[in-house]
Amino acid sequence: MKNLHFKDFFWNSDLTSTGGYDAIVQYLNDGKRTCKEVEDFMKARASIEEKYAKDLLGLSKKVCGHNEMNTLKRSLDIFKLQTEHVSLSHLQLSHSLREEAKKLEEFREKQKEARKKVEQQMDALHKQKASQYKKTMDSKKTYDQKCRDKEEADQNLFSKAQQAKQNAEEADRLYQQNVTMVGKVRDEWLKEHIKACEMFEKQSMERINFLRNTVWSHLNLLSQQCVTSDEEDIEHFVNLRRIDDKPP
């Protein structure tokens, strides 16, 4: 099995594109939604178990064979007592499910807060990258125009040619400055994108493991999906949604 990681497969050749990052964030949002669905499922199951337990407990208190005696009366008493025991076991299950749902809610909120900081930083970098790229392209257009002006001026008066030359040189300086700046912005974004990928992948592994343990412990879904390792789930997502393995 290949060891696949987010940071190696979610790049875009277009410097201004956020498609790879967006695909990972969508995956995380889907995972968060799954956590909430399982949490709600467990709470609903807990309510059902609690109601069932209370109904059984009420049933166990009802008169049944009150006028009987000896062994038959003892049998009927045990019959009612067993009903009470079943009621208590379902009540305990209800409490356990609510506790696990609470743990899942706390886990989900913890991941949400951890993600929030990274997403805010990445959103700011994306805006900075797009802004600097636009500025660079605008300065390139100005540079190209000044160069054309210079060529036209060279065919006319020498004084105009000198001024046009100065304008072209200034535009060239500004263009080179912006190219350097967009390079720096790109390098910073590359580092932060990799760090975000690593953090998001770690969160996804934790979420898959946490949910699987919850399902195993309290819902007892002994299916092949529960046997599948966390790495296989990550590999499936990467193979399904991968963008490109080369940064711009």
Tab-separated table of C-alpha atoms in Angstrom:
chain	number	residue	atom	x	y	z
A	1	MET	CA	0.000	0.000	0.000
A	2	LYS	CA	1.341	3.407	-0.954
A	3	ASN	CA	1.759	5.950	1.793
A	4	LEU	CA	-0.256	8.847	0.339
A	5	HIS	CA	-0.319	12.308	1.912
A	6	PHE	CA	-2.425	15.409	1.272
A	7	LYS	CA	0.632	17.635	0.765
A	8	ASP	CA	1.764	15.626	-2.282
A	9	PHE	CA	-1.393	15.511	-4.406
A	10	PHE	CA	-3.398	18.723	-4.075
A	11	TRP	CA	-1.484	21.317	-6.101
A	12	ASN	CA	-2.685	23.391	-9.046
A	13	SER	CA	-0.549	24.510	-11.964
A	14	ASP	CA	-2.324	27.893	-11.846
A	15	LEU	CA	-0.717	29.993	-9.104
A	16	THR	CA	-3.989	31.762	-8.256
A	17	SER	CA	-6.098	28.584	-8.057
A	18	THR	CA	-7.166	27.176	-4.673
A	19	GLY	CA	-8.757	24.015	-6.103
A	20	GLY	CA	-6.488	21.580	-4.271
A	21	TYR	CA	-6.915	23.317	-0.928
A	22	ASP	CA	-10.674	23.590	-1.482
A	23	ALA	CA	-10.912	19.829	-2.133
A	24	ILE	CA	-9.245	19.086	1.221
A	25	VAL	CA	-11.439	21.576	3.101
A	26	GLN	CA	-14.547	20.022	1.519
A	27	TYR	CA	-13.364	16.591	2.694
A	28	LEU	CA	-12.902	17.953	6.223
A	29	ASN	CA	-16.354	19.562	6.129
A	30	ASP	CA	-17.859	16.242	5.036
A	31	GLY	CA	-16.066	14.557	7.931
A	32	LYS	CA	-17.366	17.157	10.378
A	33	ARG	CA	-20.878	16.553	9.057
A	34	THR	CA	-20.449	12.794	9.563
A	35	CYS	CA	-19.382	13.377	13.181
A	36	LYS	CA	-22.508	15.470	13.745
A	37	GLU	CA	-24.710	12.829	12.094
A	38	VAL	CA	-23.275	10.043	14.273
A	39	GLU	CA	-23.634	12.281	17.329
A	40	ASP	CA	-27.303	12.978	16.508
A	41	PHE	CA	-27.877	9.291	15.745
A	42	MET	CA	-26.513	8.284	19.161
A	43	LYS	CA	-28.596	10.910	20.953
A	44	ALA	CA	-31.726	9.704	19.164
A	45	ARG	CA	-30.856	6.081	19.971
A	46	ALA	CA	-30.302	7.077	23.610
A	47	SER	CA	-33.772	8.675	23.750
A	48	ILE	CA	-35.345	5.559	22.258
A	49	GLU	CA	-33.506	3.308	24.727
A	50	GLU	CA	-34.526	5.522	27.640
A	51	LYS	CA	-38.206	5.494	26.638
A	52	TYR	CA	-38.105	1.728	26.100
A	53	ALA	CA	-36.450	1.264	29.510
A	54	LYS	CA	-39.085	3.376	31.266
A	55	ASP	CA	-41.918	1.544	29.499
A	56	LEU	CA	-40.440	-1.822	30.483
A	57	LEU	CA	-39.945	-0.664	34.056
A	58	GLY	CA	-43.553	0.448	34.238
A	59	LEU	CA	-44.635	-2.889	32.783
A	60	SER	CA	-42.619	-4.818	35.391
A	61	LYS	CA	-44.572	-3.104	38.163
A	62	LYS	CA	-47.947	-4.206	36.872
A	63	VAL	CA	-49.908	-6.895	38.671
A	64	CYS	CA	-49.368	-10.309	37.108
A	65	GLY	CA	-50.547	-13.484	38.855
A	66	HIS	CA	-51.319	-11.761	42.136
A	67	ASN	CA	-53.655	-14.539	43.237
A	68	GLU	CA	-51.272	-17.378	42.358
A	69	MET	CA	-49.165	-19.187	44.948
A	70	ASN	CA	-46.124	-21.320	45.492
A	71	THR	CA	-43.939	-22.190	42.463
A	72	LEU	CA	-46.122	-20.564	39.817
A	73	LYS	CA	-46.184	-17.334	41.811
A	74	ARG	CA	-42.375	-17.446	42.135
A	75	SER	CA	-42.078	-18.031	38.386
A	76	LEU	CA	-44.272	-15.049	37.639
A	77	ASP	CA	-42.301	-12.886	40.090
A	78	ILE	CA	-39.042	-13.868	38.379
A	79	PHE	CA	-40.648	-13.148	35.007
A	80	LYS	CA	-41.432	-9.600	36.150
A	81	LEU	CA	-38.008	-9.227	37.778
A	82	GLN	CA	-36.287	-10.177	34.540
A	83	THR	CA	-38.320	-7.536	32.755
A	84	GLU	CA	-37.081	-5.003	35.300
A	85	HIS	CA	-33.460	-6.125	34.741
A	86	VAL	CA	-33.852	-5.717	30.976
A	87	SER	CA	-35.279	-2.254	31.618
A	88	LEU	CA	-32.255	-1.276	33.723
A	89	SER	CA	-29.809	-2.570	31.103
A	90	HIS	CA	-31.466	-0.434	28.414
A	91	LEU	CA	-31.406	2.554	30.746
A	92	GLN	CA	-27.663	2.043	31.279
A	93	LEU	CA	-27.164	1.782	27.515
A	94	SER	CA	-29.031	5.073	27.131
A	95	HIS	CA	-26.664	6.761	29.603
A	96	SER	CA	-23.591	5.292	27.877
A	97	LEU	CA	-24.762	6.477	24.471
A	98	ARG	CA	-25.310	9.999	25.783
A	99	GLU	CA	-21.823	10.023	27.317
A	100	GLU	CA	-20.266	8.910	24.031
A	101	ALA	CA	-22.309	11.484	22.114
A	102	LYS	CA	-20.981	14.147	24.486
A	103	LYS	CA	-17.397	12.989	23.899
A	104	LEU	CA	-17.980	13.114	20.146
A	105	GLU	CA	-19.387	16.637	20.432
A	106	GLU	CA	-16.336	17.785	22.424
A	107	PHE	CA	-14.009	16.121	19.915
A	108	ARG	CA	-15.789	17.837	17.022
A	109	GLU	CA	-15.585	21.251	18.699
A	110	LYS	CA	-11.887	20.746	19.468
A	111	GLN	CA	-11.130	19.970	15.817
A	112	LYS	CA	-13.258	22.925	14.715
A	113	GLU	CA	-11.219	25.362	16.832
A	114	ALA	CA	-7.902	23.899	15.653
A	115	ARG	CA	-8.986	24.166	12.009
A	116	LYS	CA	-10.272	27.710	12.380
A	117	LYS	CA	-6.809	29.196	12.984
A	118	VAL	CA	-5.240	27.382	10.028
A	119	GLU	CA	-8.096	28.247	7.666
A	120	GLN	CA	-7.974	31.940	8.604
A	121	GLN	CA	-4.236	32.040	7.916
A	122	MET	CA	-4.612	30.204	4.605
A	123	ASP	CA	-7.505	32.455	3.496
A	124	ALA	CA	-5.351	35.517	4.178
A	125	LEU	CA	-2.452	34.002	2.197
A	126	HIS	CA	-4.737	33.152	-0.715
A	127	LYS	CA	-5.971	36.752	-0.866
A	128	GLN	CA	-2.424	38.101	-0.609
A	129	LYS	CA	-1.235	35.733	-3.336
A	130	ALA	CA	-4.087	36.655	-5.678
A	131	SER	CA	-3.634	40.377	-5.003
A	132	GLN	CA	0.122	40.297	-5.604
A	133	TYR	CA	-0.316	38.218	-8.751
A	134	LYS	CA	-2.837	40.732	-10.137
A	135	LYS	CA	-0.504	43.595	-9.269
A	136	THR	CA	2.336	41.826	-11.034
A	137	MET	CA	0.261	41.198	-14.154
A	138	ASP	CA	-0.911	44.829	-14.182
A	139	SER	CA	2.668	46.050	-13.941
A	140	LYS	CA	3.594	43.677	-16.772
A	141	LYS	CA	0.922	45.241	-18.974
A	142	THR	CA	2.275	48.695	-18.126
A	143	TYR	CA	5.812	47.514	-18.830
A	144	ASP	CA	4.820	46.058	-22.202
A	145	GLN	CA	3.018	49.292	-23.142
A	146	LYS	CA	5.989	51.491	-22.136
A	147	CYS	CA	8.281	49.333	-24.201
A	148	ARG	CA	6.006	49.810	-27.196
A	149	ASP	CA	5.916	53.562	-26.497
A	150	LYS	CA	9.712	53.579	-26.451
A	151	GLU	CA	9.903	51.808	-29.781
A	152	GLU	CA	7.479	54.317	-31.279
A	153	ALA	CA	9.376	57.222	-29.769
A	154	ASP	CA	12.666	55.915	-31.164
A	155	GLN	CA	11.225	56.476	-34.604
A	156	ASN	CA	10.355	60.116	-33.834
A	157	LEU	CA	12.195	62.695	-31.718
A	158	PHE	CA	15.276	61.860	-29.645
A	159	SER	CA	13.974	63.726	-26.578
A	160	LYS	CA	10.778	61.740	-26.603
A	161	ALA	CA	12.837	58.597	-26.963
A	162	GLN	CA	14.853	59.482	-23.870
A	163	GLN	CA	11.697	60.095	-21.822
A	164	ALA	CA	10.115	56.916	-23.129
A	165	LYS	CA	13.310	55.040	-22.267
A	166	GLN	CA	13.157	56.339	-18.688
A	167	ASN	CA	9.496	55.390	-18.461
A	168	ALA	CA	10.256	51.900	-19.774
A	169	GLU	CA	13.118	51.493	-17.296
A	170	GLU	CA	10.908	52.593	-14.410
A	171	ALA	CA	8.170	50.205	-15.525
A	172	ASP	CA	10.776	47.458	-15.828
A	173	ARG	CA	11.993	48.169	-12.275
A	174	LEU	CA	8.440	48.086	-10.905
A	175	TYR	CA	7.647	44.899	-12.824
A	176	GLN	CA	10.805	43.175	-11.536
A	177	GLN	CA	9.971	44.324	-8.005
A	178	ASN	CA	6.504	42.805	-8.254
A	179	VAL	CA	7.881	39.599	-9.739
A	180	THR	CA	10.232	39.315	-6.762
A	181	MET	CA	7.387	40.051	-4.353
A	182	VAL	CA	5.011	37.498	-5.899
A	183	GLY	CA	7.844	34.968	-5.665
A	184	LYS	CA	8.190	35.621	-1.949
A	185	VAL	CA	4.413	35.388	-1.461
A	186	ARG	CA	4.380	32.126	-3.410
A	187	ASP	CA	7.186	30.640	-1.287
A	188	GLU	CA	5.406	31.561	1.961
A	189	TRP	CA	2.134	30.134	0.655
A	190	LEU	CA	3.867	26.896	-0.402
A	191	LYS	CA	5.218	26.340	3.105
A	192	GLU	CA	1.902	27.139	4.767
A	193	HIS	CA	-0.070	25.009	2.285
A	194	ILE	CA	2.118	22.000	3.146
A	195	LYS	CA	1.749	22.656	6.885
A	196	ALA	CA	-2.045	23.004	6.496
A	197	CYS	CA	-2.209	19.755	4.507
A	198	GLU	CA	-0.277	17.922	7.211
A	199	MET	CA	-2.509	19.312	9.966
A	200	PHE	CA	-5.734	18.566	8.061
A	201	GLU	CA	-4.549	15.025	7.272
A	202	LYS	CA	-3.766	14.449	10.964
A	203	GLN	CA	-7.257	15.709	11.868
A	204	SER	CA	-8.843	13.398	9.303
A	205	MET	CA	-6.937	10.397	10.695
A	206	GLU	CA	-8.020	11.315	14.235
A	207	ARG	CA	-11.657	11.770	13.137
A	208	ILE	CA	-11.786	8.432	11.290
A	209	ASN	CA	-10.192	6.611	14.232
A	210	PHE	CA	-12.447	8.333	16.778
A	211	LEU	CA	-15.623	7.592	14.844
A	212	ARG	CA	-14.588	3.994	14.207
A	213	ASN	CA	-13.928	3.387	17.894
A	214	THR	CA	-17.304	4.936	18.753
A	215	VAL	CA	-19.107	2.757	16.250
A	216	TRP	CA	-17.275	-0.375	17.412
A	217	SER	CA	-17.909	0.277	21.082
A	218	HIS	CA	-21.557	1.270	21.069
A	219	LEU	CA	-23.228	0.351	17.788
A	220	ASN	CA	-21.367	-2.933	17.173
A	221	LEU	CA	-21.421	-2.613	13.382
A	222	LEU	CA	-19.128	-5.513	12.530
A	223	SER	CA	-18.801	-4.665	8.862
A	224	GLN	CA	-15.843	-4.643	6.503
A	225	GLN	CA	-15.871	-0.846	6.576
A	226	CYS	CA	-15.083	-0.954	10.307
A	227	VAL	CA	-12.149	-3.294	9.677
A	228	THR	CA	-10.644	-1.002	7.054
A	229	SER	CA	-7.662	0.914	8.451
A	230	ASP	CA	-7.498	4.714	8.704
A	231	GLU	CA	-4.724	4.746	6.092
A	232	GLU	CA	-6.978	3.015	3.549
A	233	ASP	CA	-9.672	5.683	4.047
A	234	ILE	CA	-7.090	8.439	3.517
A	235	GLU	CA	-5.714	6.654	0.436
A	236	HIS	CA	-9.239	6.299	-0.988
A	237	PHE	CA	-9.899	10.047	-0.597
A	238	VAL	CA	-6.536	11.004	-2.148
A	239	ASN	CA	-7.026	8.692	-5.135
A	240	LEU	CA	-10.619	9.908	-5.610
A	241	ARG	CA	-10.090	13.658	-5.292
A	242	ARG	CA	-6.390	14.239	-6.062
A	243	ILE	CA	-5.595	17.349	-8.127
A	244	ASP	CA	-1.902	17.411	-9.064
A	245	ASP	CA	1.360	16.382	-7.415
A	246	LYS	CA	3.345	19.428	-8.620
A	247	PRO	CA	3.052	22.946	-7.164
A	248	PRO	CA	2.897	25.894	-9.539
